[in-house]
Backbone as CSV, one residue per row, in Angstrom:
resi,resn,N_x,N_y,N_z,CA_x,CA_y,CA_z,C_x,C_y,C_z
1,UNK,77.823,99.007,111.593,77.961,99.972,110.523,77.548,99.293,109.218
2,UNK,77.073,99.665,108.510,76.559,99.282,107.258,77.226,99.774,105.896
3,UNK,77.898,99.126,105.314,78.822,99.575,104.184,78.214,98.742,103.018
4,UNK,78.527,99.443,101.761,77.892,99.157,100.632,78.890,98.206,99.679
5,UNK,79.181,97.229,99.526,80.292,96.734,98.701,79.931,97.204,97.471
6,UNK,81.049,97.395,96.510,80.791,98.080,95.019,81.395,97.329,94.137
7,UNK,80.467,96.073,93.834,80.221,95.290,93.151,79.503,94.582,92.401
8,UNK,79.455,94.813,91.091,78.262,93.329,91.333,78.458,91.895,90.201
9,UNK,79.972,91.757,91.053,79.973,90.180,90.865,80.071,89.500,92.050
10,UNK,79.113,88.722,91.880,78.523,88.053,92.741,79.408,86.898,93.495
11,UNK,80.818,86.751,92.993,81.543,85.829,93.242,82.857,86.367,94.092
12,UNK,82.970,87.746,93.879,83.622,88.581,94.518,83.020,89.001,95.666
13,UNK,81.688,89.453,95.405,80.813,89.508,96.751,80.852,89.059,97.791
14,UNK,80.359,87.365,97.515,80.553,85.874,98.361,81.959,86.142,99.056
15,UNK,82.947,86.407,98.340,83.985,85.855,99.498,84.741,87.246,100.082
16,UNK,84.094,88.683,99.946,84.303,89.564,100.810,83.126,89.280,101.972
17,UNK,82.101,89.023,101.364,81.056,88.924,103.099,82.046,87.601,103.746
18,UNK,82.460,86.599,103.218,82.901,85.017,104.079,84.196,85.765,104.906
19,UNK,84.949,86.451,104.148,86.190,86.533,105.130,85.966,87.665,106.402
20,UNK,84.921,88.725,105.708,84.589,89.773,106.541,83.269,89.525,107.623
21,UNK,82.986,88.392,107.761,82.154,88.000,108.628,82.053,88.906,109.805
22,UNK,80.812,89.173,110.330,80.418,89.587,111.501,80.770,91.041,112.175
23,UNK,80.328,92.422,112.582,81.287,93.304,112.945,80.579,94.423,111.671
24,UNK,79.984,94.362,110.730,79.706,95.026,109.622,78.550,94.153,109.033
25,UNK,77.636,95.485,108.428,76.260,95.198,107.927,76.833,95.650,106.493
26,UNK,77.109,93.775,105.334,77.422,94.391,104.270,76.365,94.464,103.387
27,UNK,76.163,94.819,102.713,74.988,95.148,101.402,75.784,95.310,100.038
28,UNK,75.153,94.404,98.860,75.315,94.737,97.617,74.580,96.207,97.113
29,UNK,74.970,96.389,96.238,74.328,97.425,95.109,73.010,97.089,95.033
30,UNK,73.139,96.054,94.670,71.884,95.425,94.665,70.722,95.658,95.953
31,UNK,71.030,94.832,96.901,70.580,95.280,97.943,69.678,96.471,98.238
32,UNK,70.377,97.812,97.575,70.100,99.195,97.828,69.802,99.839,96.960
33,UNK,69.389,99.009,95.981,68.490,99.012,94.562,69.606,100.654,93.992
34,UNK,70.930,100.154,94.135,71.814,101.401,93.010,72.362,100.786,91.696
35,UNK,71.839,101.424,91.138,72.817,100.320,89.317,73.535,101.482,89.007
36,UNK,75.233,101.172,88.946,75.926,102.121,88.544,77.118,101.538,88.262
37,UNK,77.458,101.998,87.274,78.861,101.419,86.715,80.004,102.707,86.766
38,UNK,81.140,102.574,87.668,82.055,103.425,87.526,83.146,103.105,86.308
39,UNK,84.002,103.691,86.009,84.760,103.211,84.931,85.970,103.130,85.666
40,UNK,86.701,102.311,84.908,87.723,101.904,85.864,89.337,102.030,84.991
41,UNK,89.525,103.631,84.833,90.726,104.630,83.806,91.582,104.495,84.702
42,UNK,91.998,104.211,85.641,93.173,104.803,86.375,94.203,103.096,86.052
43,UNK,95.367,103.575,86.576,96.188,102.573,85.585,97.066,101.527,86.733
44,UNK,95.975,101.920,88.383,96.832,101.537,89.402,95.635,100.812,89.963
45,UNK,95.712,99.575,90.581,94.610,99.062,91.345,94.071,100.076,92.399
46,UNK,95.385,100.616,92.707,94.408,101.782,94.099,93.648,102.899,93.432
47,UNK,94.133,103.000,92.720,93.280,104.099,91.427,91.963,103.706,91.135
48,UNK,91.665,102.701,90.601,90.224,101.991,90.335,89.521,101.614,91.486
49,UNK,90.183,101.532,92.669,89.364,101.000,93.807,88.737,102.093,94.681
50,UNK,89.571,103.079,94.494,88.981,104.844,95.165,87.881,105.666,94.451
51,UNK,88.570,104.980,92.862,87.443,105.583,91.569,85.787,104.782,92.091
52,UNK,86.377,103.523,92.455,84.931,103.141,92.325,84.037,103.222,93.688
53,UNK,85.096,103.241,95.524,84.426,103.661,96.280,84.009,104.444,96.243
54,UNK,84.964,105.678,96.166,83.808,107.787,95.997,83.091,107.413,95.709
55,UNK,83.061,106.616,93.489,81.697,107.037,92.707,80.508,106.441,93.920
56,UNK,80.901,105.243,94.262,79.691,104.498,95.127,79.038,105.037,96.281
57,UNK,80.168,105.503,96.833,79.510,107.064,98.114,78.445,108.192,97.603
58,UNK,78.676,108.619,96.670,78.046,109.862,95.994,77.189,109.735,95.478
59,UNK,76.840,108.387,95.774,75.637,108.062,94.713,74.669,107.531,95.902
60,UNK,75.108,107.148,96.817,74.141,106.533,97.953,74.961,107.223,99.271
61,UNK,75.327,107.990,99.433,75.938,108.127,101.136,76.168,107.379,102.232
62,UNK,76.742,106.039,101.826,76.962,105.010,102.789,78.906,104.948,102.728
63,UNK,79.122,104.198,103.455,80.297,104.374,103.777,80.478,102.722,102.501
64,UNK,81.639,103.040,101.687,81.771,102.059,100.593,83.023,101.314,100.720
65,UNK,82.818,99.853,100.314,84.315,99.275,100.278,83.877,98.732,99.071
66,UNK,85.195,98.985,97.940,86.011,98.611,96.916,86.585,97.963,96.740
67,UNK,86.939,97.172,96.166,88.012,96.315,95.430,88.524,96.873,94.022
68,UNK,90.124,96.401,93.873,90.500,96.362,92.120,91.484,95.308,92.133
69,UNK,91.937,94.272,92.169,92.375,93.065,91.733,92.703,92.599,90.457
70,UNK,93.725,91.929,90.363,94.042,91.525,88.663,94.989,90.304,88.877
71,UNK,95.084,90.188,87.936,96.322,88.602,87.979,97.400,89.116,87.018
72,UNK,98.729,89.044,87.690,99.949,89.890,86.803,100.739,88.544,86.787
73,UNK,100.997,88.418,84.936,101.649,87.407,84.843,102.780,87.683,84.295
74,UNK,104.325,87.459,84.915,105.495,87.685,84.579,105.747,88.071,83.226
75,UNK,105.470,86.678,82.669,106.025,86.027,80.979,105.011,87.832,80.094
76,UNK,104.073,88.201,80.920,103.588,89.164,80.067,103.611,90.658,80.369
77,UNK,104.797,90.737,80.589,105.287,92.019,81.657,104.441,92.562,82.535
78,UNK,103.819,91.770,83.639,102.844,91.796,84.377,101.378,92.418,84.061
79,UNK,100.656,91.726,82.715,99.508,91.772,82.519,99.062,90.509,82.836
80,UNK,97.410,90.123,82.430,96.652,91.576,82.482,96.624,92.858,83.612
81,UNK,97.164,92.045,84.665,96.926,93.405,85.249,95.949,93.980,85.879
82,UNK,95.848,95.306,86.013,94.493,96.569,86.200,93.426,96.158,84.978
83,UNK,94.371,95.614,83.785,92.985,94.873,82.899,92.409,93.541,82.795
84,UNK,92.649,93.059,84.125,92.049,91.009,84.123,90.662,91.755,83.664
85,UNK,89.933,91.785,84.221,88.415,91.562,84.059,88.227,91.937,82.276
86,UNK,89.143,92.973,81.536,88.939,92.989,80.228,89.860,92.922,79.008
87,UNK,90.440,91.495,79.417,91.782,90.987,79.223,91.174,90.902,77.442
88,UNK,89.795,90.032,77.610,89.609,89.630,76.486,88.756,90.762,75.735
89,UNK,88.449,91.854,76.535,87.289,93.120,75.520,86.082,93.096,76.530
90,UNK,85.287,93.921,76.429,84.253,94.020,77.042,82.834,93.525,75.864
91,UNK,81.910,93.069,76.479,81.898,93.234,77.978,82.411,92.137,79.156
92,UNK,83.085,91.993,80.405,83.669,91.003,80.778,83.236,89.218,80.521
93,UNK,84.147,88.632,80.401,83.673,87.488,79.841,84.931,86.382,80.569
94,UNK,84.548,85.424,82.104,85.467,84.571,82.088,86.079,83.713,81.171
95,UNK,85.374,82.843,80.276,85.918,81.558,79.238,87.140,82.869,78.096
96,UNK,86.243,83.681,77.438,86.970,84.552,76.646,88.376,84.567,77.265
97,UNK,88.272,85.648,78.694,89.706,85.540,79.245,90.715,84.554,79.718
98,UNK,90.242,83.437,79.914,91.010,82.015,79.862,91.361,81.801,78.926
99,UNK,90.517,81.594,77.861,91.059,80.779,76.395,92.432,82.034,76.141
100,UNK,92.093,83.291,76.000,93.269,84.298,75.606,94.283,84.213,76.529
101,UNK,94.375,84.000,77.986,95.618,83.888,78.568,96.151,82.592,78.440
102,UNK,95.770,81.138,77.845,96.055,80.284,77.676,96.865,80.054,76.214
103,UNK,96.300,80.801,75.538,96.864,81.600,73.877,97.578,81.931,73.897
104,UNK,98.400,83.216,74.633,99.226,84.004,75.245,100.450,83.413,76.114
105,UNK,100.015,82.096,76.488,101.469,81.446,77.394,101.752,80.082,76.894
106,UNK,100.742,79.889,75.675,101.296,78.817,75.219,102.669,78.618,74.710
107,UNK,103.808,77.807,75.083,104.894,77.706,74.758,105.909,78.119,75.873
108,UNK,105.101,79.022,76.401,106.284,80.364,77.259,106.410,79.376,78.655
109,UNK,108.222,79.056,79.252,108.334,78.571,80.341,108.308,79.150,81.767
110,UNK,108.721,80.328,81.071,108.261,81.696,82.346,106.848,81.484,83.160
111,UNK,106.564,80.730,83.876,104.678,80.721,84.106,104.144,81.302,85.510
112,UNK,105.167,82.416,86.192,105.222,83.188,87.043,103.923,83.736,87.411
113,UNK,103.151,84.092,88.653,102.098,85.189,88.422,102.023,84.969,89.959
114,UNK,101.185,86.392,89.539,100.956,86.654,91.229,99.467,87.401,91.411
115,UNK,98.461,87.100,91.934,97.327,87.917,92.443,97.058,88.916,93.289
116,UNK,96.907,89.987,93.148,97.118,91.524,93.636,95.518,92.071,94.049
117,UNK,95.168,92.728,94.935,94.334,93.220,95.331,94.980,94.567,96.187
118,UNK,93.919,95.407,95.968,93.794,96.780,96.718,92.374,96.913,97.074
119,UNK,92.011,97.324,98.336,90.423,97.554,98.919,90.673,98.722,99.701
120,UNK,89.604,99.489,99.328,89.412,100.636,99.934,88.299,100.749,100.522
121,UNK,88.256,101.680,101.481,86.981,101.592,102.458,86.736,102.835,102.499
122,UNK,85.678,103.670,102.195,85.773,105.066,101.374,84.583,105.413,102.511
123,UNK,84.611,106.686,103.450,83.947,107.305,104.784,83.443,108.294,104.011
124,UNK,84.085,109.085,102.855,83.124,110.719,102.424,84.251,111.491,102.802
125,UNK,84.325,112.703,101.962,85.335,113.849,102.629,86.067,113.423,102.287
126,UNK,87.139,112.622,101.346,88.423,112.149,101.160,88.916,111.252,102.047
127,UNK,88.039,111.200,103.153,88.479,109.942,103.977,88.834,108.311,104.046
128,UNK,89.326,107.694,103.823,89.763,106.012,103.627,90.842,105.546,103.756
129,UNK,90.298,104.112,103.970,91.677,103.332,104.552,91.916,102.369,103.276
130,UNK,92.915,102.212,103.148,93.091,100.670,101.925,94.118,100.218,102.443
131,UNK,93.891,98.558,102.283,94.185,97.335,102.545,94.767,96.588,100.760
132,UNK,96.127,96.012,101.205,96.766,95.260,100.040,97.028,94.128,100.390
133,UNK,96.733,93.151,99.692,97.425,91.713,99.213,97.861,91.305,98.373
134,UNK,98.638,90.536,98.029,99.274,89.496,96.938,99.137,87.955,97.243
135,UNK,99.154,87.272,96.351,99.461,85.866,96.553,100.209,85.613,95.484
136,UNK,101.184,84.285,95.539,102.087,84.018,94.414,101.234,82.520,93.493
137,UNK,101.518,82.647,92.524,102.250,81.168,92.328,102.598,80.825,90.699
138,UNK,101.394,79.913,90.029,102.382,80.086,88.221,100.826,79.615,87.547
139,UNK,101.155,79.848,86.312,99.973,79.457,85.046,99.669,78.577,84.733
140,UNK,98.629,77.361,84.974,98.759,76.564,84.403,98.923,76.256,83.438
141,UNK,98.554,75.335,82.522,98.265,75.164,80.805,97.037,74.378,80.339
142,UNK,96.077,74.635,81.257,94.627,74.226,81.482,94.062,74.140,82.672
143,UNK,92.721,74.248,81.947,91.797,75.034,83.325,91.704,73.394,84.440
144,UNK,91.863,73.665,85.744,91.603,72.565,86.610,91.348,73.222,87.905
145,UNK,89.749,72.322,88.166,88.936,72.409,89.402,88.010,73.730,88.976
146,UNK,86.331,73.206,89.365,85.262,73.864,89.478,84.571,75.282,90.381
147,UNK,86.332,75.467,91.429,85.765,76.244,92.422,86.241,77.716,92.243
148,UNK,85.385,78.859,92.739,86.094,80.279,92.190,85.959,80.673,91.196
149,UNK,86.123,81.850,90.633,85.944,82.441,89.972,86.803,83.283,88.751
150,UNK,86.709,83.621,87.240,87.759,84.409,86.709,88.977,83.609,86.670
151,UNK,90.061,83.022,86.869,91.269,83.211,86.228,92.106,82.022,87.513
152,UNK,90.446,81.395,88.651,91.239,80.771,89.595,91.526,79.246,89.057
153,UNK,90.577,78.681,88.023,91.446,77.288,87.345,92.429,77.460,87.173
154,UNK,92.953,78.339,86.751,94.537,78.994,86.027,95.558,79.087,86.756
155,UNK,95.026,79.758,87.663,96.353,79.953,89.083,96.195,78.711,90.201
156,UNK,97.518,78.268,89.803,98.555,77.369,90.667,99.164,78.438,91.895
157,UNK,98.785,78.168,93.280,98.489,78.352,94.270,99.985,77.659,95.344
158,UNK,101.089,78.933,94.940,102.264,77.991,95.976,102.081,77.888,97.107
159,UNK,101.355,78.693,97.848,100.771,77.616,99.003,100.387,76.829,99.266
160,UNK,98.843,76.426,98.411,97.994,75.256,98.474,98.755,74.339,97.604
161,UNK,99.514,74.497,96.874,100.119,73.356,96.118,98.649,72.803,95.192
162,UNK,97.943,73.880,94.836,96.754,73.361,94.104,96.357,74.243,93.440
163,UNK,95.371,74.318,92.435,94.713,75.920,91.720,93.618,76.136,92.475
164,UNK,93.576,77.446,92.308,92.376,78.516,93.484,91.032,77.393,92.695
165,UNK,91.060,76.446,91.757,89.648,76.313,90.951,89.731,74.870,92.016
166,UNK,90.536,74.447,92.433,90.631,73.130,93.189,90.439,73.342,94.650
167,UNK,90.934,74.809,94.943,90.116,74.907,96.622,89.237,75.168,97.051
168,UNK,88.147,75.082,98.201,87.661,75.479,98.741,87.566,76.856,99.271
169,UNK,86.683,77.624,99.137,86.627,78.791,99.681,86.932,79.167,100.699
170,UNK,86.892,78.250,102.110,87.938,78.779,103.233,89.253,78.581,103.133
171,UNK,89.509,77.728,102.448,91.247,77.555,101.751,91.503,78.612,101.072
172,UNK,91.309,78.633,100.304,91.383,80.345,99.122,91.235,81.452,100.355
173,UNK,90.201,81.792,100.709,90.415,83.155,101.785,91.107,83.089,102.476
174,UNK,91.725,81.914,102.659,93.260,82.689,104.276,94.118,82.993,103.621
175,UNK,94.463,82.444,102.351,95.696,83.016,101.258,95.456,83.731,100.726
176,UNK,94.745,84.224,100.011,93.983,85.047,98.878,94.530,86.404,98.913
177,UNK,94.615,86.959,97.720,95.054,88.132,97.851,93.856,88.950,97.883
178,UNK,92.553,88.953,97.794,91.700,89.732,98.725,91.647,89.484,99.973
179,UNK,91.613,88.483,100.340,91.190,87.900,102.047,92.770,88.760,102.669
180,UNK,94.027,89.078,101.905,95.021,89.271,102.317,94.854,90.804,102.519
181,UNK,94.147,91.306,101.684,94.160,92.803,101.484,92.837,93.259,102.310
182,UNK,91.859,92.535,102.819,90.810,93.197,103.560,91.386,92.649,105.275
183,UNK,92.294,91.914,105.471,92.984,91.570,106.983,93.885,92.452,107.158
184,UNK,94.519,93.125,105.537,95.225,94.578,106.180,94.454,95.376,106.556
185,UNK,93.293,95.486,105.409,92.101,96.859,106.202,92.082,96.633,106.919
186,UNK,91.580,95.525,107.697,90.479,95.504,108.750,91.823,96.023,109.996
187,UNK,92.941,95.743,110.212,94.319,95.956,110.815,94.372,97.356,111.165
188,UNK,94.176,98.029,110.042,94.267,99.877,109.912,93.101,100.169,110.251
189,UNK,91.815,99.454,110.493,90.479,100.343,111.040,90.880,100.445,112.163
């Protein structure tokens, strides 16, 4: 089956094809030469992730999987939130959103957070399945390790006992709160 991921960061991409290996023909936007930006108003990860499979169905008739993910940090009554990607303003900008969540917890001992994902897998007709994950762990107070993407120097990883920027990508996907939330999909297909 051939499904369209509705994305196009390229780093999010990478590690939905790595965990979703084999079983599915995935394709970027790219891929299928569609440029389309859905907006992403709804105030619930499953909200933005349905907003953006449909829009991606209706625009190409392939069967679409979504993502909406954020990093909810305690000390900030669980922001950013549904707004990581525009923590710092648009248009998205990793360093911007580091330096501001590093701004934001300076001082604060609370350094709680947790990584949230919702994926939807959108058939047409109102039809879909979605898949949730979380992962836990806390904030650092500087960025450490080169690996990953967005907000993973930052997050201290109580599993790995390391930040998502210090693991490896097959380390990160067995914990991950996407890799967590597309092993529920894949569970409910």
């Amino acid at each position: 089956m051939k499904i369209v991921v509705a994305t196009n960061n390229q780093g999010k991409l990478r590690e939905i094809k790595e965990i979703l290996r084999g079983g599915f023909e995935l394709v970027s936007l790219r891929d299928i030469n569609l440029e389309i930006e859905v907006d992403e108003t709804e105030e619930t990860f499953l909200g933005n992730a349905l907003l953006k499979a449909r829009g991606v169905y209706e625009a190409c008739g392939l069967p679409c999987l979504a993502d909406d993910s954020g990093l909810c940090v305690e000390a900030l009554g669980g922001n950013p939130g549904v707004q990581s990607a525009y923590f710092a303003g648009i248009p998205t900008n990793n360093e911007k959103n580091n330096a501001l969540l590093l701004e934001k917890m300076k001082g604060e001992t609370n350094r709680k957070a947790k990584f949230v994902s919702t994926v939807v897998l959108y058939f047409g007709e109102g039809k879909y399945i979605v898949g949730e994950g979380e992962t836990t762990g806390k904030i650092l107070d500087k960025l450490t390790g080169e690996n990953g993407f967005g907000y993973d120097p930052l997050f201290f990883s109580d599993e790995l006992n390391r930040s998502f920027g210090e693991a490896c990508p097959n380390e990160k996907n067995k914990i991950s709160h996407r890799g967590r939330a597309l092993k529920d999909l894949m569970k409910k297909l």
